[in-house]
Every structure is written in structure tokens, then in C-alpha cells.
Short mmCIF file of C-alpha atoms in Angstrom, two decimals:
data_model
loop_
_atom_site.label_atom_id
_atom_site.label_comp_id
_atom_site.label_asym_id
_atom_site.label_seq_id
_atom_site.Cartn_x
_atom_site.Cartn_y
_atom_site.Cartn_z
CA MET Q 1 78.14 109.12 64.03
CA THR Q 2 81.47 108.08 65.50
CA GLY Q 3 81.79 106.37 68.85
CA VAL Q 4 82.92 109.57 70.58
CA ASP Q 5 80.18 111.69 68.96
CA GLU Q 6 77.51 109.14 69.82
CA ARG Q 7 78.69 108.83 73.41
CA ALA Q 8 78.81 112.62 73.81
CA SER Q 9 75.25 112.94 72.47
CA ASP Q 10 74.00 110.26 74.86
CA LEU Q 11 75.65 111.97 77.84
CA LEU Q 12 74.17 115.35 76.95
CA ALA Q 13 70.73 113.78 76.45
CA GLU Q 14 70.96 112.34 79.97
CA ALA Q 15 72.06 115.72 81.31
CA GLU Q 16 69.19 117.48 79.55
CA ALA Q 17 66.69 115.03 81.05
CA ALA Q 18 68.13 115.61 84.52
CA LEU Q 19 67.97 119.40 84.15
CA GLU Q 20 64.25 119.23 83.37
CA SER Q 21 63.58 118.46 87.03
CA VAL Q 22 65.02 121.86 88.06
CA PRO Q 23 63.02 124.99 87.09
CA THR Q 24 66.08 127.23 86.69
CA PRO Q 25 69.51 126.43 88.14
CA GLY Q 26 69.96 130.06 89.14
CA ASN Q 27 66.73 130.06 91.19
CA ALA Q 28 66.80 126.47 92.43
CA SER Q 29 67.17 125.80 96.13
CA GLU Q 30 70.22 124.08 97.54
CA ASP Q 31 68.21 120.90 98.12
CA GLU Q 32 66.97 120.90 94.51
CA LEU Q 33 70.50 121.37 93.20
CA HIS Q 34 71.82 118.59 95.41
CA GLU Q 35 69.04 116.23 94.38
CA THR Q 36 69.51 116.99 90.68
CA PHE Q 37 73.24 116.46 90.90
CA GLU Q 38 73.23 113.29 93.00
CA ASP Q 39 70.27 111.58 91.34
CA GLY Q 40 70.70 112.56 87.71
CA LEU Q 41 74.02 114.23 86.96
CA HIS Q 42 76.71 112.81 89.22
CA GLU Q 43 77.30 109.63 87.25
CA THR Q 44 76.76 111.41 83.91
CA ALA Q 45 79.33 114.07 84.84
CA ASP Q 46 81.85 111.38 85.79
CA ASP Q 47 81.29 109.66 82.45
CA ALA Q 48 81.79 112.95 80.58
CA SER Q 49 85.01 113.59 82.49
CA ASP Q 50 86.20 110.09 81.64
CA LEU Q 51 85.39 110.64 77.96
CA LEU Q 52 87.48 113.81 77.81
CA GLU Q 53 90.37 112.22 79.67
CA THR Q 54 90.54 109.21 77.37
CA THR Q 55 89.99 111.01 74.05
CA ASP Q 56 92.67 112.86 72.13
CA ALA Q 57 91.91 116.55 71.57
CA ASP Q 58 92.08 116.29 67.78
CA GLU Q 59 89.91 113.18 67.86
CA LEU Q 60 87.33 114.97 70.02
CA LEU Q 61 87.16 118.00 67.71
CA ALA Q 62 86.84 115.72 64.69
CA ALA Q 63 84.11 113.65 66.35
CA LEU Q 64 82.11 116.78 67.13
CA GLY Q 65 82.49 118.11 63.58
CA LEU Q 66 84.83 120.96 64.50
CA ALA Q 67 87.94 119.74 62.68
CA GLU Q 68 86.58 120.87 59.30
CA LEU Q 69 85.01 124.19 58.37
CA SER Q 70 81.92 124.65 56.23
CA ASP Q 71 84.07 125.36 53.15
CA GLY Q 72 85.93 122.07 53.58
CA SER Q 73 89.15 123.59 54.91
CA GLU Q 74 90.72 122.73 58.24
CA PRO Q 75 90.84 125.36 60.98
CA ALA Q 76 94.29 126.71 61.82
CA SER Q 77 93.54 126.88 65.54
CA ILE Q 78 91.01 125.92 68.18
CA PRO Q 79 89.52 129.46 68.29
CA GLU Q 80 88.97 129.37 64.52
CA ALA Q 81 87.27 126.00 64.81
CA ILE Q 82 84.96 127.39 67.47
CA VAL Q 83 84.25 130.73 65.75
CA HIS Q 84 83.48 129.24 62.35
CA GLY Q 85 82.08 125.93 63.52
CA GLU Q 86 78.40 125.11 63.39
CA ARG Q 87 76.45 126.52 66.31
CA GLU Q 88 75.07 123.18 67.43
CA ARG Q 89 78.48 121.53 67.41
CA VAL Q 90 80.15 124.35 69.30
CA ALA Q 91 77.34 124.22 71.86
CA THR Q 92 77.87 120.47 72.15
CA LEU Q 93 81.56 120.99 72.96
CA ARG Q 94 80.71 123.67 75.48
CA ALA Q 95 78.06 121.51 77.14
CA LEU Q 96 80.37 118.51 77.27
CA LEU Q 97 83.17 120.50 78.89
CA THR Q 98 80.78 122.02 81.42
CA LEU Q 99 79.27 118.64 82.24
CA ALA Q 100 82.74 117.19 82.85
CA LYS Q 101 83.57 120.15 85.08
CA LEU Q 102 80.59 119.28 87.27
CA ALA Q 103 82.35 116.09 88.30
CA ASP Q 104 84.94 118.16 90.18
CA SER Q 105 82.61 120.82 91.61
CA GLU Q 106 82.61 120.77 95.40
CA ASP Q 107 80.71 123.78 96.77
CA GLU Q 108 77.18 124.97 96.03
CA SER Q 109 78.24 128.18 94.27
CA GLU Q 110 80.49 126.40 91.80
CA ARG Q 111 77.91 123.71 91.17
CA ARG Q 112 75.14 126.28 90.61
CA GLN Q 113 77.28 128.18 88.09
CA SER Q 114 78.18 125.01 86.20
CA LEU Q 115 74.55 123.93 86.06
CA SER Q 116 73.52 127.34 84.69
CA THR Q 117 76.21 127.18 82.02
CA LEU Q 118 75.21 123.63 81.18
CA GLN Q 119 71.57 124.64 80.84
CA GLU Q 120 72.50 127.46 78.45
CA ALA Q 121 74.64 125.15 76.33
CA VAL Q 122 71.94 122.48 76.18
CA ASP Q 123 69.33 125.06 75.17
CA GLU Q 124 71.63 126.42 72.47
CA ARG Q 125 72.08 122.94 71.00
CA THR Q 126 68.33 122.70 70.39
CA ALA Q 127 67.66 126.33 69.44
CA ASP Q 128 66.41 127.04 65.92
CA GLU Q 129 67.69 130.57 65.36
CA PRO Q 130 71.16 130.83 63.80
CA ARG Q 131 73.95 132.82 65.40
CA THR Q 132 74.00 136.44 64.17
CA GLU Q 133 77.15 138.18 62.96
CA THR Q 134 76.56 141.68 64.36
CA GLU Q 135 79.38 143.66 65.91
CA ASP Q 136 77.92 143.20 69.38
CA GLY Q 137 77.43 139.55 68.66
CA ALA Q 138 80.98 139.26 67.37
CA GLU Q 139 82.31 140.74 70.61
CA THR Q 140 80.12 138.40 72.61
CA ASP Q 141 81.25 135.44 70.51
CA GLU Q 142 84.87 136.44 70.97
CA GLY Q 143 84.47 136.41 74.75
CA ALA Q 144 82.65 133.10 74.62
CA VAL Q 145 85.35 131.66 72.39
CA ASP Q 146 88.06 132.69 74.82
CA ASP Q 147 86.19 131.06 77.69
CA LEU Q 148 85.49 127.91 75.71
CA GLU Q 149 89.06 127.61 74.47
CA GLY Q 150 90.30 128.11 78.02
CA GLU Q 151 88.07 125.33 79.31
CA PHE Q 152 89.17 123.04 76.49
CA ARG Q 153 92.87 123.67 77.08
CA GLU Q 154 92.43 123.32 80.85
CA THR Q 155 90.79 119.93 80.38
CA VAL Q 156 93.63 118.73 78.17
CA ARG Q 157 96.27 120.14 80.56
CA SER Q 158 94.63 118.51 83.58
CA THR Q 159 94.56 115.19 81.75
CA LEU Q 160 98.27 115.41 80.92
CA GLU Q 161 99.15 116.40 84.49
CA LYS Q 162 97.12 113.51 85.86
CA PHE Q 163 98.87 111.14 83.47
CA GLY Q 164 102.24 112.53 84.55
CA ASP Q 165 101.36 112.03 88.23
CA ASP Q 166 100.34 108.44 87.52
CA VAL Q 167 103.63 107.78 85.73
CA ARG Q 168 105.68 109.33 88.54
CA GLY Q 169 103.75 107.37 91.14
CA PHE Q 170 104.31 104.14 89.24
CA ARG Q 171 108.02 104.91 88.91
CA ASP Q 172 108.31 105.63 92.65
CA ARG Q 173 106.63 102.32 93.46
CA LEU Q 174 109.08 100.48 91.21
CA GLU Q 175 112.05 102.18 92.90
CA THR Q 176 110.68 101.28 96.33
CA VAL Q 177 110.25 97.64 95.36
CA ALA Q 178 113.76 97.52 93.89
CA SER Q 179 115.22 99.11 97.04
CA ASP Q 180 113.43 96.65 99.31
CA THR Q 181 114.66 93.74 97.18
CA ASP Q 182 118.29 94.92 97.38
CA ASP Q 183 118.10 95.41 101.15
CA GLY Q 184 116.55 91.99 101.63
CA GLY Q 185 119.23 90.36 99.48
CA ASP Q 186 122.02 91.96 101.53
CA ASP Q 187 120.50 90.87 104.80
CA ASP Q 188 119.97 87.30 103.62
CA GLY Q 189 123.47 87.08 102.17
CA GLY Q 190 125.04 88.37 105.37
CA GLY Q 191 123.14 85.81 107.40
CA ASP Q 192 124.30 82.98 105.15
CA GLU Q 193 127.91 84.14 105.32
CA ALA Q 194 127.78 84.37 109.09
CA SER Q 195 126.27 80.90 109.26
CA GLU Q 196 128.99 79.51 107.01
CA GLU Q 197 131.68 81.16 109.13
CA ASP Q 198 130.19 79.62 112.26
CA ASP Q 199 130.22 76.22 110.60
CA TRP Q 200 133.94 76.56 109.91
CA ILE Q 201 134.91 77.62 113.48
CA PRO Q 202 136.72 74.60 115.01
CA SER Q 203 136.09 73.45 118.56
CA GLY Q 204 138.52 74.99 121.01
CA ALA Q 205 139.19 77.95 118.66
CA ASP Q 206 141.01 81.04 119.74
CA SER Q 207 138.99 82.71 122.47
CA SER Q 208 139.56 86.10 120.88
CA ARG Q 209 137.28 85.05 118.01
CA ASN Q 210 134.71 83.19 120.02
CA PRO Q 211 135.33 83.37 123.77
CA THR Q 212 132.31 81.25 124.58
CA THR Q 213 133.21 78.32 122.31
CA TYR Q 214 134.77 75.36 124.06
CA SER Q 215 135.85 71.92 122.87
CA THR Q 216 133.45 69.11 123.68
CA ILE Q 217 135.79 66.34 122.39
CA ALA Q 218 137.86 64.58 125.03
CA PRO Q 219 141.62 64.29 124.31
CA PRO Q 220 143.14 60.81 123.92
CA PRO Q 221 144.30 59.05 127.10
CA SER Q 222 147.94 59.63 126.23
CA GLU Q 223 147.39 63.35 126.46
CA ARG Q 224 145.47 63.26 129.74
CA PRO Q 225 147.73 63.95 132.71
CA ASP Q 226 145.38 62.23 135.13
CA VAL Q 227 145.63 58.98 133.18
CA ARG Q 228 149.41 59.10 132.80
CA SER Q 229 149.98 59.69 136.54
CA VAL Q 230 148.11 56.58 137.66
CA THR Q 231 150.38 54.10 139.51
CA ARG Q 232 149.39 50.49 139.01
CA HIS Q 233 149.96 48.25 142.12
CA SER Q 234 149.93 44.47 142.31
CA THR Q 235 147.00 42.85 144.04
CA MET Q 236 148.63 39.41 144.55
CA PRO Q 237 149.80 38.42 148.13
CA ASP Q 238 153.56 38.10 148.76
CA ARG Q 239 153.09 34.44 149.77
CA ASN Q 240 151.83 33.42 146.44
CA ARG Q 241 154.46 35.40 144.68
CA SER Q 242 157.21 33.51 146.66
CA SER Q 243 155.73 30.14 145.73
CA GLU Q 244 155.61 31.03 142.15
CA THR Q 245 159.27 32.05 142.35
CA GLU Q 246 160.39 28.72 143.85
CA ASN Q 247 158.47 26.70 141.29
#
């Protein structure tokens, strides 16, 4: 058994054990359905959904034994793989898809239908009688194949869409970070330039550039009118000055 095949078998075994606690999903009460889902199937359904989302479609079919027909040839399409595949393996694929679908079921009606389908698929995996090839059976198989193929393709499509959403979300986050970085760089640069300009503004600059900037450096005495206009008077008495003249 491959890793995928073994994991799928383990998940379906857990689902089968959980379904044993419910008499019949179609006749079970709402409380019984809720208890079965929450206690035994919720985590198992999440694991099945994770398995399908992380496994390539071709790898999944190969792991379940549906990538090769009984005569050794490879099927040309998914419907051919399902129609001519072994009953047990087809039932395993159906049960796995249904189990994964349970992870997204929200209302009681959808959950009840998924549980009924899961019960049928689990029972078919363990049934002894082979699938008949009558005309009625062929018509029934054709309808079942269409449903099964639809579920398979829907699972793959949902996985791709989810991956695309994750990529777009990651790209948007990168663009937001880049935009914030550019804006921050412009703001910081502008602040530095303004600071440098302020550093180069001389004291007493033109008031049209900075009307509130005044010089705080006093001019030299030769340029101060109050100093130049001072008249110096002698403080010596005339008497002394006359004596000094005679001597």
C-alpha cells in the first residue's frame, strides 16, 4: 500500500467505526447526527479534505488502484476508470470524496444526505457480491459515474481555486508592504531634506523665507550706532590741567 492508499483506508475505517453508533443516517435524530459528526467524524472529515487538497488527482487515482484497468491498460478518462475499475476501489473513492464533503456541510439536511451516501459507500466497500452488468444496472452505474466524476472534478476545482486565492492574497500583501515602504521612505527623505535646509538657513535671513528667524549675534561695536555716538568727556579738573600746562 502507498502512503495515500494507506491513509485513505485508515480514514474510512475511522468513519465506518463512527457510523456504527448511528442506526441509519436517514432515520437518525438531529441530536444523534450532531453527536456522530462532532465526536467521531468532524476531525476525520477534515483529514480527508486535507488529503484530497494535498494530493494530485492522478496520484490519488493511482493510489486507489484506478489508474490501471484489469487488463493492464490505462483508462482514457476518469469515467472509464470508474466504470471499469474494481468495485471496492471505486467505492473507496466515492466514500473518500463524501467524507471530505462532510467537512464543509453546514446544515442538518446536507449533513444527513452526506452521511447516508457515506454509509452506502462504506457498505459497498465491504460487500461480497460483485457488481452486475445488466442494462438496468448499466444505467444505474452510468448515473453513479456521472455523480462520482462530478464530485471528483469539483474537489479538484475547489482545490485549485483555493490555491489561486491564497496566491492572490499573498501577492496583495506583498504589494501593500511595498507600498508602505515607499511611502515611509518618501516621508523620511522629505523630513531629512527639510532638516538640512533649516541647518543651512543663516541667521538674519530674508524674512520672506523665514519671517520668524532673527539674528542672535550682536554686530561689532564699529557697526553699532549707539557706540559710535558716545561723546567722551574729560574727568580731570581745570586747575590740574593748568598746572600740568605750566610745568
